PDB file of C-alpha atoms in Angstrom:
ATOM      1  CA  UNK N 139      88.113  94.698  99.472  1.00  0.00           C
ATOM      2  CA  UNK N 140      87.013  93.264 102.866  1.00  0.00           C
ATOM      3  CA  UNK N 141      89.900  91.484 103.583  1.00  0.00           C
ATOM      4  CA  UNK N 142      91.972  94.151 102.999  1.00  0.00           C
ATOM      5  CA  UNK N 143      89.628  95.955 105.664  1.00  0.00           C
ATOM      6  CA  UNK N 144      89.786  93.640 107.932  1.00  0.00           C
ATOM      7  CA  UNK N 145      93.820  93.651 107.606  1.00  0.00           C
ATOM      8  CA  UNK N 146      94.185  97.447 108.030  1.00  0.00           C
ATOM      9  CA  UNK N 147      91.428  97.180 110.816  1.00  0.00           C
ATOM     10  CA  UNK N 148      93.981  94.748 112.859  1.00  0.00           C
ATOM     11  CA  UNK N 149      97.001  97.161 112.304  1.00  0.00           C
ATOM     12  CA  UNK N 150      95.037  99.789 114.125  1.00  0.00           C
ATOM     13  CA  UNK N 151      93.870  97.549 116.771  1.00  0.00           C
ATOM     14  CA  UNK N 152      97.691  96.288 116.995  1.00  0.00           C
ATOM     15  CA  UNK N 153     100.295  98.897 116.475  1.00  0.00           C
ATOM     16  CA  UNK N 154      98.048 102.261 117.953  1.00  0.00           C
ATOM     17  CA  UNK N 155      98.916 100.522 121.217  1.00  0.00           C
ATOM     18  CA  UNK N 156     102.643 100.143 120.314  1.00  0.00           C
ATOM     19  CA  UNK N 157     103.120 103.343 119.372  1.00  0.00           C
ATOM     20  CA  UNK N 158     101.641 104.924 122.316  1.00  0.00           C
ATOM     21  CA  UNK N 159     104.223 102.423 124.323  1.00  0.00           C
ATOM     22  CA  UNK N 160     107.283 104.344 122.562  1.00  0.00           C
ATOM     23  CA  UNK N 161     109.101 107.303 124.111  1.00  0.00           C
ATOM     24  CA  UNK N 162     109.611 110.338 122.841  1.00  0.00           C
ATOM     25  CA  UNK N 163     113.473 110.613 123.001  1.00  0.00           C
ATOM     26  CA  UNK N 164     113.348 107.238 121.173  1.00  0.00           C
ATOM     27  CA  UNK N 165     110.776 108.924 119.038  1.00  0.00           C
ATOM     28  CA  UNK N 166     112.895 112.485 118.153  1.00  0.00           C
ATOM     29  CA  UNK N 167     116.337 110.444 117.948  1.00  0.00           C
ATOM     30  CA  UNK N 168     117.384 110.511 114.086  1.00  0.00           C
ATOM     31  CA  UNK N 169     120.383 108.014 112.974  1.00  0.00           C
ATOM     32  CA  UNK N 170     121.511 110.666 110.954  1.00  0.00           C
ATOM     33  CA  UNK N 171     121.338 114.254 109.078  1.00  0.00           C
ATOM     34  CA  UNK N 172     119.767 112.763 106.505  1.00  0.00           C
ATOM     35  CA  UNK N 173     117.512 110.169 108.006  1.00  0.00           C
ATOM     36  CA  UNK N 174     114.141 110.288 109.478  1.00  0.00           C
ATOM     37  CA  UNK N 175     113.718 109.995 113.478  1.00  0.00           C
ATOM     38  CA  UNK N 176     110.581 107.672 114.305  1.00  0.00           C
ATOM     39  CA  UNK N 177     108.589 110.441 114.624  1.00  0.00           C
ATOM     40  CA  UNK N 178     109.074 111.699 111.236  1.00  0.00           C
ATOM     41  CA  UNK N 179     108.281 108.720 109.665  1.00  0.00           C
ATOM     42  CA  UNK N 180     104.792 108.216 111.721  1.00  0.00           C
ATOM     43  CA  UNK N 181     104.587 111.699 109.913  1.00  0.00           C
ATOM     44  CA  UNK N 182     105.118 110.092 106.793  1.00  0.00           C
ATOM     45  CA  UNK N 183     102.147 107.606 107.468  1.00  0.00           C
ATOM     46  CA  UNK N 184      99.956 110.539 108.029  1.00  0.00           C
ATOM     47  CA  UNK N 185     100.772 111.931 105.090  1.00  0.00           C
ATOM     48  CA  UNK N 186     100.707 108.725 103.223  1.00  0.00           C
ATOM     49  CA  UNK N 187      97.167 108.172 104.734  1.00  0.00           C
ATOM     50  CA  UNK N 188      95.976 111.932 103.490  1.00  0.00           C
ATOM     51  CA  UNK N 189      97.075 111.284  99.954  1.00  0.00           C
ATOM     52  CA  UNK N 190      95.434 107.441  99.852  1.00  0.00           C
ATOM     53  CA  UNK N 191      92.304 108.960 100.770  1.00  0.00           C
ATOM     54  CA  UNK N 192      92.917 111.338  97.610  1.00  0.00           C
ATOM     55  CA  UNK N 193      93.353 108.708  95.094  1.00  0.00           C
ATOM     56  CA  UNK N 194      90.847 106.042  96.679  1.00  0.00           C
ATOM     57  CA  UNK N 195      87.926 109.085  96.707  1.00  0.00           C
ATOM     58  CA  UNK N 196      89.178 110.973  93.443  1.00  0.00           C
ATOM     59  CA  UNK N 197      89.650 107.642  91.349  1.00  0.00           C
ATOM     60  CA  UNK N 198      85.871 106.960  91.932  1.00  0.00           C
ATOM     61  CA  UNK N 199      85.317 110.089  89.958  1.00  0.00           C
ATOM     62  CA  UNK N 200      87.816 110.573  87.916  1.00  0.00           C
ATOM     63  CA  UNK N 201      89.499 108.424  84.854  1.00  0.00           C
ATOM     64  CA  UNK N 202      92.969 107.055  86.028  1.00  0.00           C
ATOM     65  CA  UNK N 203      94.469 110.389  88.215  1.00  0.00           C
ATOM     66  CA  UNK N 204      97.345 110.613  88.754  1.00  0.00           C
ATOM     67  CA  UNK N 205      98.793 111.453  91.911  1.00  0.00           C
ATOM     68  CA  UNK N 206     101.793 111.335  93.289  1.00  0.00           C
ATOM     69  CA  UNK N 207     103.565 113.032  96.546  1.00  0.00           C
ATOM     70  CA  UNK N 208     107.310 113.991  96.858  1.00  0.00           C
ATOM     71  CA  UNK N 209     107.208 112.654 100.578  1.00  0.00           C
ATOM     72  CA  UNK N 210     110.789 114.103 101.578  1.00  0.00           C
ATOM     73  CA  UNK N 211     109.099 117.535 101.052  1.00  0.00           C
ATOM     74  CA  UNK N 212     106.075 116.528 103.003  1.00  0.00           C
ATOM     75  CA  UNK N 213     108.147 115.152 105.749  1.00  0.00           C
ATOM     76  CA  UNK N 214     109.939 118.661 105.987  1.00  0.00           C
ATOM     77  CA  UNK N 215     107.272 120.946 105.311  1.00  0.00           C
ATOM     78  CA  UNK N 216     104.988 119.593 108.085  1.00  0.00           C
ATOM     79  CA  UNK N 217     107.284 119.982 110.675  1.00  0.00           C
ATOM     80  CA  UNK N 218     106.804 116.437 112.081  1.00  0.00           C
ATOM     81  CA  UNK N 219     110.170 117.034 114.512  1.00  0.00           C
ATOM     82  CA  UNK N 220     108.055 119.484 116.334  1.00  0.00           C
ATOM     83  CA  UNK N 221     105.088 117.725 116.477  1.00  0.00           C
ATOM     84  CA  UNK N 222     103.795 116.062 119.627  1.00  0.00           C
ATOM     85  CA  UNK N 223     103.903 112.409 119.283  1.00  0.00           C
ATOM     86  CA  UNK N 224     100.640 111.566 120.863  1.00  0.00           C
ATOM     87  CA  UNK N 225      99.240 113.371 118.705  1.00  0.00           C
ATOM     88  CA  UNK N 226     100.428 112.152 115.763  1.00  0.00           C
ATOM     89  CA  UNK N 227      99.610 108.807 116.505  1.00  0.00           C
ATOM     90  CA  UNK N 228      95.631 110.123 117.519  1.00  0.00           C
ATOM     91  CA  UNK N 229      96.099 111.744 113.891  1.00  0.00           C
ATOM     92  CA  UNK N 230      97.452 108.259 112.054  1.00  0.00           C
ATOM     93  CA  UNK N 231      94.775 106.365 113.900  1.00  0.00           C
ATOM     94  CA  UNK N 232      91.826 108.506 112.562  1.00  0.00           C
ATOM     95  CA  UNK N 233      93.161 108.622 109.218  1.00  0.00           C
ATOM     96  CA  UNK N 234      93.307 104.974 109.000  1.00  0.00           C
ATOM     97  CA  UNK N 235      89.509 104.676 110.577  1.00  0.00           C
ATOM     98  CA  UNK N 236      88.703 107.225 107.711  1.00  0.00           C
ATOM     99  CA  UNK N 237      90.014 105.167 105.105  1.00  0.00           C
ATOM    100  CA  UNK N 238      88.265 102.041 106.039  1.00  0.00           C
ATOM    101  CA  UNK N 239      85.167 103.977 106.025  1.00  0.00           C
ATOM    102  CA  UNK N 240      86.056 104.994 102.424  1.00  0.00           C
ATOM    103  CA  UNK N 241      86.694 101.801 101.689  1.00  0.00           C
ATOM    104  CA  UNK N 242      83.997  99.787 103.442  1.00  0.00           C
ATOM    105  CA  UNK N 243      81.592 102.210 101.423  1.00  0.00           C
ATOM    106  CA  UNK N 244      82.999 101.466  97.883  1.00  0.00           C
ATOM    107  CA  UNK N 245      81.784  99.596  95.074  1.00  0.00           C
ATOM    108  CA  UNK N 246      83.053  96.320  93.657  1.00  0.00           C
ATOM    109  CA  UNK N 247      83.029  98.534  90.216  1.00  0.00           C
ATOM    110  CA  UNK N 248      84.825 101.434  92.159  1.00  0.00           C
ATOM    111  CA  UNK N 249      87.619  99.002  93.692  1.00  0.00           C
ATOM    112  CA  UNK N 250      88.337  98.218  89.770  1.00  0.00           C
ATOM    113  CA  UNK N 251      89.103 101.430  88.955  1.00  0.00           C
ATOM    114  CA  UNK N 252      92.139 102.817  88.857  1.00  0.00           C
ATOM    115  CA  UNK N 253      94.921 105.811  89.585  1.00  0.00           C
ATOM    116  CA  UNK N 254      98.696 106.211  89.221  1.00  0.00           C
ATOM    117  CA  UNK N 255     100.860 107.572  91.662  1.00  0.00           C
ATOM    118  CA  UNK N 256     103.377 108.720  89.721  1.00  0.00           C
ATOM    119  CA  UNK N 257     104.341 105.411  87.347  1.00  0.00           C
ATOM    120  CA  UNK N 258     102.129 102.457  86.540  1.00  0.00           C
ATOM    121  CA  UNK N 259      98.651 102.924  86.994  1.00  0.00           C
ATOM    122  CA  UNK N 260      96.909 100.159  89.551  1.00  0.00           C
ATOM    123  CA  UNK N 261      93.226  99.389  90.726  1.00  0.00           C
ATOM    124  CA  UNK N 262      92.215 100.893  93.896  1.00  0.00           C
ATOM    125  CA  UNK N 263      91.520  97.191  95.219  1.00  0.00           C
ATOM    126  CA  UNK N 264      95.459  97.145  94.921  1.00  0.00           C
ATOM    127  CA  UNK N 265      96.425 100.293  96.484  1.00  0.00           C
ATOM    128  CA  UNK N 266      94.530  99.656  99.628  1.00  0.00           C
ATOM    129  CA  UNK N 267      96.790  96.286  99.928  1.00  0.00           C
ATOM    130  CA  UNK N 268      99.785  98.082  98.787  1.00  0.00           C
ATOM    131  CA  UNK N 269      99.063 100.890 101.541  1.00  0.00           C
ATOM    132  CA  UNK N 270      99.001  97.837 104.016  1.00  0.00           C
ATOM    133  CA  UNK N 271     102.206  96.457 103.481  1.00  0.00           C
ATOM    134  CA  UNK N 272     103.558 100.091 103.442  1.00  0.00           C
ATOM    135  CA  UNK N 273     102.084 100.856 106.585  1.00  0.00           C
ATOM    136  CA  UNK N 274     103.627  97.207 108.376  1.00  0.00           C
ATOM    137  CA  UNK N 275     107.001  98.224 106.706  1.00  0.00           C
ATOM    138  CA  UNK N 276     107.369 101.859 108.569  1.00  0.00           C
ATOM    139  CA  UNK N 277     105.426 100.487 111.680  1.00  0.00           C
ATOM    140  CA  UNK N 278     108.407  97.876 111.701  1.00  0.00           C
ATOM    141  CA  UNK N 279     110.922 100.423 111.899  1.00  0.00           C
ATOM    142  CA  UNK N 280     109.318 102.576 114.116  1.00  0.00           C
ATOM    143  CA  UNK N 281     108.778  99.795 116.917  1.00  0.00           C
ATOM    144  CA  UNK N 282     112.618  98.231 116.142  1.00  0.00           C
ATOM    145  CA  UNK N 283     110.638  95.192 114.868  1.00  0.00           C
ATOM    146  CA  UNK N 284     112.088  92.203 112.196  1.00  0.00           C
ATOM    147  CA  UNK N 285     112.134  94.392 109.068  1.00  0.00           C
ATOM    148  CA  UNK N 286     109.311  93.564 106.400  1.00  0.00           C
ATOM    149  CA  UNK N 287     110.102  94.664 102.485  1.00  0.00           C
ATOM    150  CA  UNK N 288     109.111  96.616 100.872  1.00  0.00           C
ATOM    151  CA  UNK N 289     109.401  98.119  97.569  1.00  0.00           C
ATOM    152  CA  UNK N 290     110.889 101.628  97.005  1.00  0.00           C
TER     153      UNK N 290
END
């Protein structure tokens, strides 16, 4: 698990600057009705970062949760348009300290263990990597960088 640590540690360090560098018309502009503006989808990694905490504290104690998050809904029901975008990114940045506390305090058994999040179960060693590539992927868009894939 440490080098996934020390990954999600550098993303902080990195990209907490660069968002702070956006704007916030850049941040509220949407590129459609349907589509998220930049702020909405730092939202997203907020909310993405609440329910990772979830499964990597729950799966410790619990046999294979499952738990999944319909993140359209969370998008609108938090209101993320309206939300101030420094504060968003003080709230991402916390989050992700949180969950390398989490993680820096879990056991080699506990990063074996393992939840679902709605399909194939994984190990919780393997959602904390997953969570970093989904994090680079959104960061990417936000801060009009070369895209990075990701699944979904």
């Amino acid at each position: 698990m440490q080098p996934t640590i020390g990954y999600l540690e550098k993303i902080i360090r990195i990209y907490s600057k660069r968002l702070e560098a956006v704007t916030d018309e850049t941040y509220n502009w949407r590129p459609g009705p349907e589509k998220w503006s930049k702020k909405e989808i730092l939202g997203h990694l907020v909310d993405s970062a609440q329910n990772n905490i979830r499964r990597f504290v729950i799966a410790q104690y619990e046999d294979t949760p499952d738990i999944p998050y319909s993140q359209d809904d969370w998008v609108v029901l938090t209101g993320y348009r309206d939300y101030p975008a420094r504060d968003l990114i003080a709230l991402w940045t916390l989050l992700n300290k949180h969950i390398i506390i989490i993680l820096a305090n879990m056991s080699p058994e506990g990063t074996q263990r393992k939840c679902s999040m709605g399909g194939q179960a994984q190990t919780l060693e393997w959602v904390a990597a997953d969570y970093c590539n989904h994090l680079l992927h959104h960061l990417h868009q936000i801060l009009d960088l070369d895209p990075i894939a990701y699944p979904g």
